[in-house]
Amino acid sequence: MSGGVERGTVADAIVDRLAKWGVERLYGYSGDGNNPLLGALGRATAAPRFVQARHEESAAFMAVGDAKYTGGVGVVTSTQGPGAIHLLNGLYDAKLDSVPVVALVAQQHRSVLGSDYQQEVDLQTLFHDVAAPFVQLVSSPEQIYLALDRAFRSALARKQPTVVILPHDVQDAPAPELGQEHGHVVTAPLAARGVPRPLSEDLDAAVDVLAAGERIAILAGRGVAHARAEVQRLADHLGAALTTSLLGKPYVDERLPLSAGTMGHLGTDASAYAMEHCDTLLIVGSNDPWTEFYPAPGQARAVQIDIDPAVIANRYPVEVGLVGDARDTLEALLARLDARGATPWRKSVERSVQEWRDTARLRSEVAAPPLNPELMVREFGARLAPEVRLASDVGSCVYHYARQIRLPGSLQAHLSSTLASMGCGVPYGIAAKESDSERPVAVLAGDGAMQMLGNAELITVAQRWSTWVNPQFVVLVLQNRDLAEVSWEQREMGAQPRFVPSQRLPEFGYAEYAKLLGLHGIRVDAAEQLPAALDEAFTAERPVVVEAIVSQHVPLLPPFPGARQKLSPMREGLHAEGERGEEALRLLEAYERIAARSGE
């Protein structure tokens, strides 16, 4: 038989093909639609391991997390109808963060399509936007190999999600035997790789721009994942400020004197200084959407390096575009550019970086009863060993992740960045553990995200942790009973008071809930408890939930000096809250005094 398996059904052929593509894990949830596929998983001698989530949305997040932590393709499966619809959020996370994911989605029998059958949804239309590179209904058994092979190749080549739709009766049909005949396409489970290089004349033009610049800033995104040393060498070579996108944060050693931290609304004062004062900008592997935090148009000449030509000049008026692999392109620039010594710009950047680090520390030390979340996250981050895999959820915790955790450039850390979807943290953490259970995992989340998806997926942690080689799985939950990021956005964007009915969250005992699940739970509500609580968490012999009772009043400010323009509407919104706003006003003034201390 050519391309097939010796016996069995199309579902067996799918499992065989997944194994040939090197798929080790399949995340998902069962239903009548994908039962044939799951049955084939159960009877195969060599098959991906099935990881059952509590919800298809979580399963999709797990597939995205798996791809982010491993650098491979994440694979997820669901039944038709509601199961398929639930996948969308995770698949959009993959699309917006440029991550390869293949979704194997069941569909009703071909004979009933178009009849408004139970759970019948037009899946090709449903997935058209999110899986635009490749979404295909398998309408005959003979189509299965080419559909799977093209889905994987497309996902890998374009770094995007793809969808293969599998009608129930096709899965149950006999596995095909393909030959060389009209209407049959025989393919192979192979994805070719190559390294694009920029044109020599474009390199010369980029060198001219960079050599002429006196105040250079670098914005590094996830494209520097395999060029960490090179981007740091170039920053040192040119005395350039090294800023990152949120996706680029894990790939730069944030302890370096020129490392100005994350750029954007939740970024650092040092990154804002670099962007506001540079005369030259080098963008490397980034498509960061925070355009209002880039240099003003006309302020800086810009060069951009990206493997995808469509991304170049997408966010900023770039003068020179270099289409190529980041590592090779940076090495070519290093060979062509003269090193600079202790320039005035280098000194000013290093001073700005140190001032920001002092500011971050002082903010964490501000009394914010019962507990300042910035202090909690700072101490949490200080205990992360280099081999830890960190997952951050979305919300106010991301501000603290970006500002209070200085990553060494080698620690794997991921989150839903461009989609910014709450609920990703625990699913990402599970994927980090399932893909390498020897490595410890840490998860940072707020109570909103935990109540959305995190609590349910702690059940998955309880179900699976006994299979992990290393059981260390630490979840830090910042409980402030508020959707704090939106509360501060209401004040900042519209000078409006916090709308309590939409923002207040119910109290929930996360530590006690963890204990009910057979996990370990620790509750912290005072600064003096932190050292012992975190030491206990990071030495626990089973997964642990640290429930930190933190203040909801700690300001979520954009970087200074731009933050000064936001203080007036924030105060207006807080004054409108009456007594409820008094504590937040006190903390706002404390943060403003800290900023004034550093001269911002």
Coordinates of C-alpha atoms in Angstrom, one line a residue:
M1 CA 0.0 0.0 0.0
S2 CA 1.4 3.4 -0.9
G3 CA 1.1 6.1 1.8
G4 CA -1.4 4.2 4.0
V5 CA -1.5 1.8 6.8
E6 CA -1.8 -2.0 6.4
R7 CA -5.3 -2.3 7.9
G8 CA -7.9 -0.1 9.6
T9 CA -9.9 3.0 9.0
V10 CA -9.2 6.6 8.0
A11 CA -9.0 7.4 11.7
D12 CA -6.2 4.8 12.1
A13 CA -4.5 6.4 9.1
I14 CA -4.7 9.9 10.8
V15 CA -3.0 8.5 13.9
D16 CA -0.3 6.9 11.8
R17 CA 0.3 10.2 9.9
L18 CA 0.4 12.2 13.1
A19 CA 3.1 9.9 14.4
K20 CA 5.1 10.3 11.1
W21 CA 4.9 14.1 11.7
G22 CA 6.5 13.6 15.1
V23 CA 3.4 14.6 17.0
E24 CA 3.8 13.5 20.7
R25 CA 0.7 15.1 22.3
L26 CA -2.8 15.7 21.2
Y27 CA -4.9 18.0 23.3
G28 CA -8.6 18.0 23.2
Y29 CA -12.0 16.9 24.5
S30 CA -14.1 14.0 23.2
G31 CA -17.5 13.9 21.6
D32 CA -19.4 11.7 19.2
G33 CA -17.8 13.5 16.3
N34 CA -14.2 12.7 17.0
N35 CA -14.8 9.3 18.8
P36 CA -13.4 7.4 15.7
L37 CA -10.2 9.4 15.9
L38 CA -9.9 8.9 19.7
G39 CA -10.7 5.2 19.3
A40 CA -7.8 4.9 16.9
L41 CA -5.5 6.6 19.4
G42 CA -6.5 4.0 21.9
R43 CA -5.7 1.0 19.8
A44 CA -2.5 2.3 18.1
T45 CA 0.8 0.9 19.2
A46 CA 2.6 4.2 18.4
A47 CA 0.4 7.3 18.8
P48 CA 0.5 10.7 20.3
R49 CA -0.5 10.9 24.0
F50 CA -4.0 12.3 24.5
V51 CA -4.2 15.1 27.1
Q52 CA -7.8 15.7 28.1
A53 CA -8.7 19.3 29.0
R54 CA -11.8 20.4 30.8
H55 CA -13.0 22.6 27.9
E56 CA -12.1 22.8 24.2
E57 CA -11.0 26.5 24.6
S58 CA -8.5 25.3 27.2
A59 CA -7.3 22.5 24.9
A60 CA -6.7 25.0 22.2
F61 CA -4.7 27.2 24.6
M62 CA -2.7 24.1 25.5
A63 CA -1.9 23.4 21.9
V64 CA -0.7 27.0 21.5
G65 CA 1.4 26.7 24.7
D66 CA 2.9 23.5 23.5
A67 CA 4.0 25.1 20.3
K68 CA 5.4 28.1 22.1
Y69 CA 7.4 26.1 24.6
T70 CA 8.7 23.4 22.2
G71 CA 9.0 25.3 19.0
G72 CA 7.0 22.6 17.2
V73 CA 3.4 22.3 16.1
G74 CA 0.6 22.2 18.6
V75 CA -2.2 19.8 17.8
V76 CA -5.7 19.9 19.2
T77 CA -8.9 18.0 18.4
S78 CA -12.6 18.6 19.1
T79 CA -16.0 17.3 18.2
Q80 CA -18.3 19.2 15.8
G81 CA -20.7 22.1 16.6
P82 CA -20.1 23.6 20.1
G83 CA -16.8 21.8 20.5
A84 CA -15.5 23.3 17.3
I85 CA -16.8 26.8 18.2
H86 CA -15.0 26.6 21.5
L87 CA -11.6 26.2 19.8
L88 CA -11.8 29.7 18.2
N89 CA -10.3 31.7 21.0
G90 CA -7.2 29.5 21.3
L91 CA -6.8 29.4 17.6
Y92 CA -6.9 33.2 17.4
D93 CA -4.3 33.3 20.0
A94 CA -2.1 31.2 17.7
K95 CA -2.9 33.4 14.7
L96 CA -2.1 36.7 16.4
D97 CA 1.1 35.5 18.0
S98 CA 2.2 33.6 14.9
V99 CA 2.3 30.1 16.3
P100 CA 1.8 26.9 14.3
V101 CA -1.2 24.8 15.4
V102 CA -3.1 22.1 13.6
A103 CA -6.8 21.6 14.7
L104 CA -8.4 18.3 13.8
V105 CA -12.1 19.1 14.0
A106 CA -14.9 16.6 13.6
Q107 CA -18.0 17.2 11.5
Q108 CA -21.3 15.4 11.0
H109 CA -21.8 12.7 8.3
R110 CA -21.4 14.0 4.8
S111 CA -24.9 12.7 3.9
V112 CA -26.6 15.2 6.3
L113 CA -24.5 18.3 5.6
G114 CA -26.8 21.1 4.5
S115 CA -29.9 19.7 6.3
D116 CA -29.6 21.8 9.5
Y117 CA -28.7 18.6 11.3
Q118 CA -28.0 18.5 15.0
Q119 CA -24.7 20.3 15.8
E120 CA -24.2 21.1 12.1
V121 CA -22.2 24.2 11.7
D122 CA -20.6 25.5 8.5
L123 CA -17.1 24.9 9.8
Q124 CA -15.3 26.1 6.7
T125 CA -16.9 29.5 7.0
L126 CA -16.4 29.4 10.8
F127 CA -12.7 28.9 10.5
H128 CA -12.1 30.9 7.3
D129 CA -10.5 33.9 9.1
V130 CA -8.6 32.2 11.8
A131 CA -7.2 29.5 9.6
A132 CA -6.9 31.3 6.4
P133 CA -3.7 29.6 5.3
F134 CA -5.4 26.2 5.2
V135 CA -8.8 25.0 6.2
Q136 CA -10.0 21.9 4.4
L137 CA -13.0 19.6 4.7
V138 CA -11.9 16.0 4.0
S139 CA -14.6 14.9 1.6
S140 CA -13.2 11.5 0.7
P141 CA -10.8 9.0 2.4
E142 CA -8.3 9.4 -0.4
Q143 CA -7.9 13.1 0.6
I144 CA -6.7 12.4 4.2
Y145 CA -3.0 12.3 3.6
L146 CA -2.7 15.4 1.5
A147 CA -5.0 17.3 3.8
L148 CA -2.9 16.4 6.9
D149 CA 0.4 17.0 5.1
R150 CA -0.6 20.4 3.7
A151 CA -2.0 21.4 7.1
F152 CA 1.3 20.8 8.9
R153 CA 3.4 22.3 6.1
S154 CA 1.2 25.4 6.0
A155 CA 1.2 25.8 9.8
L156 CA 5.0 25.5 9.9
A157 CA 5.7 27.7 6.9
R158 CA 3.3 30.5 7.8
K159 CA 3.4 30.1 11.6
Q160 CA -0.4 30.1 11.7
P161 CA -3.2 27.8 12.8
T162 CA -4.7 25.4 10.2
V163 CA -7.8 23.3 10.4
V164 CA -8.6 19.8 9.0
I165 CA -12.4 19.0 9.1
L166 CA -13.1 15.3 9.5
P167 CA -16.7 14.1 8.8
H168 CA -17.6 11.2 11.1
D169 CA -18.3 8.8 8.2
V170 CA -14.9 9.6 6.6
Q171 CA -13.1 8.8 9.8
D172 CA -14.9 5.4 9.9
A173 CA -14.3 4.6 6.3
P174 CA -11.5 2.1 5.3
A175 CA -8.1 3.6 5.1
P176 CA -7.3 4.5 1.4
E177 CA -4.8 2.8 -0.8
L178 CA -3.4 5.4 -3.1
G179 CA -1.8 4.8 -6.5
Q180 CA -0.7 6.9 -9.5
E181 CA -4.0 7.7 -11.1
H182 CA -6.0 10.7 -12.1
G183 CA -7.6 12.5 -9.2
H184 CA -5.3 11.1 -6.5
V185 CA -2.5 13.2 -5.0
V186 CA 0.2 11.3 -3.1
T187 CA 2.1 13.5 -0.6
A188 CA 4.8 13.0 2.1
P189 CA 4.9 14.1 5.8
L190 CA 7.8 16.4 5.2
A191 CA 8.3 20.2 5.7
A192 CA 11.4 21.7 4.1
R193 CA 13.3 24.5 5.9
G194 CA 15.5 27.3 4.7
V195 CA 17.2 30.5 5.9
P196 CA 16.3 33.7 3.9
R197 CA 19.0 36.3 3.6
P198 CA 18.7 40.0 2.9
L199 CA 20.0 41.5 -0.3
S200 CA 23.6 42.9 -0.1
E201 CA 22.4 46.4 -1.2
D202 CA 19.8 46.4 1.5
L203 CA 22.5 45.5 4.1
D204 CA 24.6 48.4 2.8
A205 CA 21.6 50.8 3.1
A206 CA 20.9 49.6 6.7
V207 CA 24.5 50.1 7.7
D208 CA 24.4 53.7 6.4
V209 CA 21.3 54.4 8.5
L210 CA 22.7 52.8 11.6
A211 CA 26.2 54.3 11.3
A212 CA 24.7 57.8 11.0
G213 CA 22.6 57.4 14.1
E214 CA 23.8 58.8 17.4
R215 CA 21.0 57.6 19.6
I216 CA 20.0 54.1 18.6
A217 CA 17.2 52.0 20.1
I218 CA 16.5 48.4 19.3
L219 CA 13.0 46.9 19.6
A220 CA 13.4 43.1 19.8
G221 CA 10.4 40.8 19.4
R222 CA 9.9 37.0 19.4
G223 CA 11.9 36.9 16.1
V224 CA 15.1 37.1 18.2
A225 CA 14.3 33.8 19.9
H226 CA 17.3 32.2 18.1
A227 CA 19.4 35.3 18.0
R228 CA 19.6 36.3 21.7
A229 CA 23.4 36.6 21.8
E230 CA 23.6 38.5 18.5
V231 CA 21.0 41.1 19.4
Q232 CA 22.7 41.7 22.8
R233 CA 26.1 41.9 21.1
L234 CA 24.8 44.5 18.6
A235 CA 23.2 46.6 21.4
D236 CA 26.6 46.6 23.2
H237 CA 28.5 47.2 20.0
L238 CA 26.4 50.3 19.2
G239 CA 25.7 51.5 22.7
A240 CA 22.0 51.1 21.8
A241 CA 19.0 50.9 24.2
L242 CA 17.6 47.3 24.0
T243 CA 13.9 47.3 24.4
T244 CA 11.5 44.4 23.8
S245 CA 8.0 43.7 22.9
L246 CA 6.0 41.6 25.4
L247 CA 6.6 38.5 23.1
G248 CA 10.3 39.4 23.0
K249 CA 10.8 39.8 26.7
P250 CA 12.0 36.2 27.4
Y251 CA 14.7 36.4 24.8
V252 CA 16.8 39.2 26.2
D253 CA 18.8 39.2 29.4
E254 CA 17.0 41.9 31.3
R255 CA 19.9 42.2 33.8
L256 CA 22.2 43.9 31.2
P257 CA 22.9 47.6 31.8
L258 CA 21.4 48.5 28.3
S259 CA 18.3 46.4 28.7
A260 CA 15.5 48.9 29.0
G261 CA 12.7 46.4 29.3
T262 CA 9.3 46.0 27.7
M263 CA 7.8 48.6 25.5
G264 CA 4.2 49.7 25.5
H265 CA 1.4 50.7 27.8
L266 CA 2.5 48.1 30.4
G267 CA 6.1 48.7 29.7
T268 CA 8.9 50.4 31.6
D269 CA 9.9 54.0 32.0
A270 CA 13.3 53.2 30.6
S271 CA 11.8 51.8 27.4
A272 CA 9.7 55.0 27.1
Y273 CA 12.8 57.1 27.5
A274 CA 14.6 55.2 24.8
M275 CA 11.7 55.5 22.3
E276 CA 11.1 59.2 23.1
H277 CA 14.8 60.2 22.7
C278 CA 16.3 57.9 20.0
D279 CA 17.1 59.2 16.6
T280 CA 17.4 55.7 15.0
L281 CA 15.3 52.6 15.5
L282 CA 16.2 49.0 14.7
I283 CA 13.2 46.7 14.8
V284 CA 14.1 43.0 15.0
G285 CA 11.5 40.3 14.6
S286 CA 8.7 42.3 16.1
N287 CA 5.2 43.4 14.9
D288 CA 4.3 45.0 18.2
P289 CA 0.9 46.8 18.0
W290 CA 1.6 49.5 20.6
T291 CA 2.2 52.1 17.9
E292 CA 1.7 55.2 20.2
F293 CA 4.8 54.1 22.1
Y294 CA 7.1 54.0 19.1
P295 CA 9.2 57.1 18.3
A296 CA 7.0 59.9 16.8
P297 CA 6.9 59.6 13.0
G298 CA 9.8 61.6 11.6
Q299 CA 11.7 61.5 14.8
A300 CA 13.8 58.5 14.0
R301 CA 15.2 56.8 10.9
A302 CA 14.3 53.1 11.0
V303 CA 15.6 49.8 9.9
Q304 CA 13.6 46.6 10.3
I305 CA 14.6 42.9 10.2
D306 CA 12.0 40.2 9.7
I307 CA 11.7 36.8 8.1
D308 CA 8.3 37.9 6.8
P309 CA 8.3 40.7 4.2
A310 CA 4.7 41.5 4.8
V311 CA 5.5 42.6 8.4
I312 CA 8.2 45.2 7.4
A313 CA 7.0 48.8 7.7
N314 CA 3.7 47.5 9.2
R315 CA 3.9 49.5 12.4
Y316 CA 6.4 52.3 11.7
P317 CA 7.6 54.2 8.6
V318 CA 10.7 52.1 8.0
E319 CA 13.5 53.4 5.7
V320 CA 15.3 50.1 5.1
G321 CA 13.8 46.6 5.3
L322 CA 16.0 43.5 5.7
V323 CA 14.2 40.2 4.8
G324 CA 16.1 37.5 6.5
D325 CA 16.8 35.3 9.5
A326 CA 17.5 37.5 12.6
R327 CA 20.7 35.7 13.6
D328 CA 22.4 35.8 10.2
T329 CA 21.3 39.4 9.5
L330 CA 22.5 40.7 12.9
E331 CA 25.8 38.9 12.4
A332 CA 26.1 40.6 9.0
L333 CA 25.4 44.0 10.6
L334 CA 27.9 43.4 13.4
A335 CA 30.6 42.7 10.8
R336 CA 29.9 45.9 8.9
L337 CA 29.4 48.4 11.8
D338 CA 32.1 50.0 13.9
A339 CA 32.0 49.5 17.7
R340 CA 31.2 52.5 19.8
G341 CA 32.6 53.2 23.3
A342 CA 31.1 55.1 26.2
T343 CA 29.0 57.5 24.2
P344 CA 26.7 60.1 25.9
W345 CA 23.7 58.1 24.6
R346 CA 25.0 54.9 26.2
K347 CA 25.5 56.6 29.5
S348 CA 22.0 58.2 29.4
V349 CA 20.4 54.8 28.6
E350 CA 22.2 53.1 31.4
R351 CA 21.3 55.8 33.8
S352 CA 17.6 55.6 32.7
V353 CA 17.7 51.8 33.1
Q354 CA 19.1 52.1 36.6
E355 CA 16.5 54.7 37.5
W356 CA 13.7 52.5 36.3
R357 CA 15.0 49.6 38.4
D358 CA 15.0 51.8 41.4
T359 CA 11.5 52.9 40.6
A360 CA 10.2 49.3 40.2
R361 CA 11.7 48.4 43.6
L362 CA 10.3 51.5 45.3
R363 CA 6.9 50.8 43.9
S364 CA 6.9 47.3 45.2
E365 CA 7.8 48.6 48.7
V366 CA 4.8 51.0 48.9
A367 CA 2.4 49.9 51.6
A368 CA -0.8 48.7 49.9
P369 CA -2.8 46.6 52.4
P370 CA -3.3 43.8 52.6
L371 CA -0.4 43.2 50.2
N372 CA 1.1 45.1 47.3
P373 CA 0.8 42.8 44.2
E374 CA 4.0 44.3 42.8
L375 CA 5.9 43.1 45.8
M376 CA 4.3 39.6 45.6
V377 CA 5.3 39.2 41.9
R378 CA 8.7 40.6 42.5
E379 CA 9.5 38.1 45.2
F380 CA 7.9 35.3 43.1
G381 CA 10.1 36.2 40.1
A382 CA 13.2 36.3 42.3
R383 CA 12.7 32.6 43.0
L384 CA 12.4 31.4 39.4
A385 CA 15.3 29.1 38.6
P386 CA 16.7 29.3 35.0
E387 CA 15.1 25.9 34.1
V388 CA 11.6 27.0 35.1
R389 CA 8.9 27.4 32.4
L390 CA 6.8 30.4 33.3
A391 CA 3.2 31.1 32.1
S392 CA 1.5 34.4 32.6
D393 CA -2.2 34.9 32.3
V394 CA -3.7 38.2 31.1
G395 CA -4.9 41.2 33.1
S396 CA -3.2 43.3 35.8
C397 CA -0.8 40.5 36.4
V398 CA 0.9 41.2 33.0
Y399 CA 1.9 44.7 34.2
H400 CA 3.6 43.1 37.2
Y401 CA 5.2 40.4 35.0
A402 CA 6.6 43.0 32.6
R403 CA 7.9 45.3 35.2
Q404 CA 8.8 43.3 38.3
I405 CA 10.2 40.1 36.9
R406 CA 13.6 40.5 35.3
L407 CA 14.2 37.5 33.0
P408 CA 17.8 36.3 32.4
G409 CA 17.2 35.6 28.6
S410 CA 17.2 31.9 29.0
L411 CA 14.1 31.2 31.1
Q412 CA 11.1 30.2 28.9
A413 CA 8.1 32.5 29.5
H414 CA 4.9 32.8 27.5
L415 CA 1.5 34.4 27.5
S416 CA -1.3 35.3 25.1
S417 CA 0.2 38.6 24.0
T418 CA -1.5 40.1 20.9
L419 CA -4.9 38.6 21.5
A420 CA -4.4 39.2 25.2
S421 CA -7.0 36.5 26.2
M422 CA -7.7 35.9 29.8
G423 CA -7.7 32.2 30.9
C424 CA -4.5 31.1 29.1
G425 CA -2.2 30.8 32.1
V426 CA -3.0 27.4 33.6
P427 CA -3.6 25.8 30.2
Y428 CA -0.2 27.1 29.0
G429 CA 1.4 25.8 32.2
I430 CA -0.1 22.4 31.7
A431 CA 1.3 22.3 28.1
A432 CA 4.7 23.4 29.5
K433 CA 4.6 20.4 31.9
E434 CA 3.2 17.9 29.5
S435 CA 5.9 18.7 26.9
D436 CA 8.7 18.3 29.4
S437 CA 7.6 17.1 32.8
E438 CA 11.1 17.2 34.3
R439 CA 11.1 21.0 34.2
P440 CA 9.4 23.0 37.0
V441 CA 6.5 25.2 35.9
A442 CA 5.3 28.5 37.4
V443 CA 2.0 30.2 36.5
L444 CA 1.1 33.8 37.3
A445 CA -2.7 34.7 37.2
G446 CA -5.3 37.0 38.5
D447 CA -8.5 35.9 40.1
G448 CA -10.5 37.0 37.0
A449 CA -8.6 34.6 34.8
M450 CA -8.8 31.8 37.4
Q451 CA -12.5 32.1 37.6
M452 CA -12.8 32.1 33.8
L453 CA -10.8 29.0 33.0
G454 CA -8.0 28.5 35.5
N455 CA -10.0 26.8 38.3
A456 CA -11.4 24.2 35.9
E457 CA -8.0 23.4 34.6
L458 CA -6.6 22.9 38.1
I459 CA -8.7 19.8 37.9
T460 CA -6.6 18.7 35.0
V461 CA -3.5 19.4 37.0
A462 CA -4.9 17.2 39.8
Q463 CA -5.7 14.5 37.3
R464 CA -2.3 14.4 35.6
W465 CA 0.4 15.5 38.0
S466 CA 1.2 12.0 39.3
T467 CA 2.4 11.2 35.8
W468 CA 5.0 14.0 35.8
V469 CA 8.6 13.3 36.6
N470 CA 9.0 16.5 38.5
P471 CA 5.7 17.5 40.3
Q472 CA 6.8 21.2 40.8
F473 CA 3.9 23.3 39.5
V474 CA 3.4 26.6 41.3
V475 CA 0.4 28.7 40.6
L476 CA 0.4 32.2 42.0
V477 CA -3.1 33.7 42.1
L478 CA -3.4 37.5 42.8
Q479 CA -6.8 37.8 44.5
N480 CA -8.0 41.4 44.6
R481 CA -11.7 40.7 43.8
D482 CA -11.5 43.1 40.9
L483 CA -11.0 43.1 37.2
A484 CA -8.3 45.6 37.9
E485 CA -6.9 46.3 34.4
V486 CA -10.4 47.3 33.1
S487 CA -11.1 49.3 36.3
W488 CA -8.0 51.4 35.7
E489 CA -8.8 51.6 32.0
Q490 CA -12.2 53.1 32.9
R491 CA -10.4 55.8 34.9
E492 CA -7.6 56.4 32.5
M493 CA -9.5 56.3 29.2
G494 CA -12.8 57.9 30.1
A495 CA -12.2 59.7 33.5
Q496 CA -15.0 57.4 34.7
P497 CA -15.4 55.8 38.1
R498 CA -15.0 52.0 38.5
F499 CA -18.3 50.4 37.6
V500 CA -18.7 48.1 40.5
P501 CA -21.3 45.6 39.1
S502 CA -19.1 44.9 36.1
Q503 CA -15.7 44.9 38.0
R504 CA -16.3 43.2 41.3
L505 CA -15.5 39.5 41.5
P506 CA -16.8 37.0 44.0
E507 CA -14.5 35.9 46.7
F508 CA -13.1 32.4 46.2
G509 CA -10.8 30.3 48.4
Y510 CA -8.2 29.3 45.9
A511 CA -5.9 27.7 48.4
E512 CA -8.7 25.7 50.0
Y513 CA -10.0 24.7 46.6
A514 CA -6.5 23.4 45.7
K515 CA -6.5 21.2 48.9
L516 CA -9.9 19.8 47.9
L517 CA -8.4 18.7 44.6
G518 CA -5.5 17.0 46.4
L519 CA -3.0 19.7 45.6
H520 CA -1.2 22.0 48.1
G521 CA -2.6 25.4 49.0
I522 CA -1.0 28.4 50.7
R523 CA -2.8 31.7 51.6
V524 CA -0.8 34.9 52.0
D525 CA -2.2 38.2 53.1
A526 CA 0.8 40.1 54.6
A527 CA 4.3 41.0 53.4
E528 CA 6.0 39.3 56.3
Q529 CA 4.5 36.0 55.3
L530 CA 6.1 36.1 51.8
P531 CA 9.5 34.5 52.3
A532 CA 8.2 31.5 54.1
A533 CA 5.2 31.0 51.9
L534 CA 7.2 31.1 48.6
D535 CA 9.9 28.9 50.0
E536 CA 7.3 26.4 50.9
A537 CA 5.7 26.7 47.5
F538 CA 8.9 26.1 45.6
T539 CA 9.8 23.1 47.6
A540 CA 6.4 21.4 47.7
E541 CA 6.3 17.8 46.5
R542 CA 3.0 18.3 44.6
P543 CA 1.5 21.2 42.6
V544 CA 0.6 24.2 44.8
V545 CA -1.6 27.2 44.6
V546 CA -0.4 30.3 46.3
E547 CA -3.4 32.5 47.0
A548 CA -2.1 36.1 47.6
I549 CA -4.7 38.6 48.9
V550 CA -3.5 41.8 47.2
S551 CA -4.8 45.4 47.0
Q552 CA -7.0 46.3 44.1
H553 CA -6.0 49.9 44.4
V554 CA -2.4 49.7 43.1
P555 CA -2.3 51.9 40.0
L556 CA -1.7 50.4 36.6
L557 CA 0.0 53.4 35.0
P558 CA 1.5 53.7 31.5
P559 CA 5.2 54.5 31.5
F560 CA 6.4 57.9 32.7
P561 CA 6.7 60.6 31.5
G562 CA 3.7 60.0 29.3
A563 CA 1.7 58.8 32.4
R564 CA 1.5 62.4 33.6
Q565 CA -1.1 63.1 30.9
K566 CA -3.2 60.3 32.3
L567 CA -3.1 61.4 36.0
S568 CA -5.9 64.0 35.6
P569 CA -8.6 61.7 34.2
M570 CA -7.6 59.0 36.7
R571 CA -8.0 61.4 39.6
E572 CA -11.3 62.6 38.1
G573 CA -12.6 59.0 38.0
L574 CA -11.3 58.2 41.5
H575 CA -12.9 61.4 43.0
A576 CA -16.2 60.3 41.4
E577 CA -15.9 57.0 43.4
G578 CA -16.0 58.9 46.7
E579 CA -14.7 57.1 49.7
R580 CA -14.0 53.9 47.6
G581 CA -11.5 55.9 45.6
E582 CA -9.5 57.3 48.5
E583 CA -7.0 54.5 48.8
A584 CA -6.3 54.4 45.1
L585 CA -5.7 58.2 45.2
R586 CA -3.2 57.7 48.0
L587 CA -1.3 55.1 46.0
L588 CA -1.5 57.2 42.8
E589 CA 0.2 60.1 44.6
A590 CA 2.8 57.7 46.1
Y591 CA 3.7 56.4 42.6
E592 CA 3.8 60.0 41.3
R593 CA 6.3 60.9 44.0
I594 CA 8.5 58.0 43.1
A595 CA 8.5 59.0 39.5
A596 CA 9.4 62.6 40.4
R597 CA 12.3 61.3 42.5
S598 CA 13.9 59.8 39.3
G599 CA 13.4 63.1 37.4
E600 CA 10.7 61.8 35.1

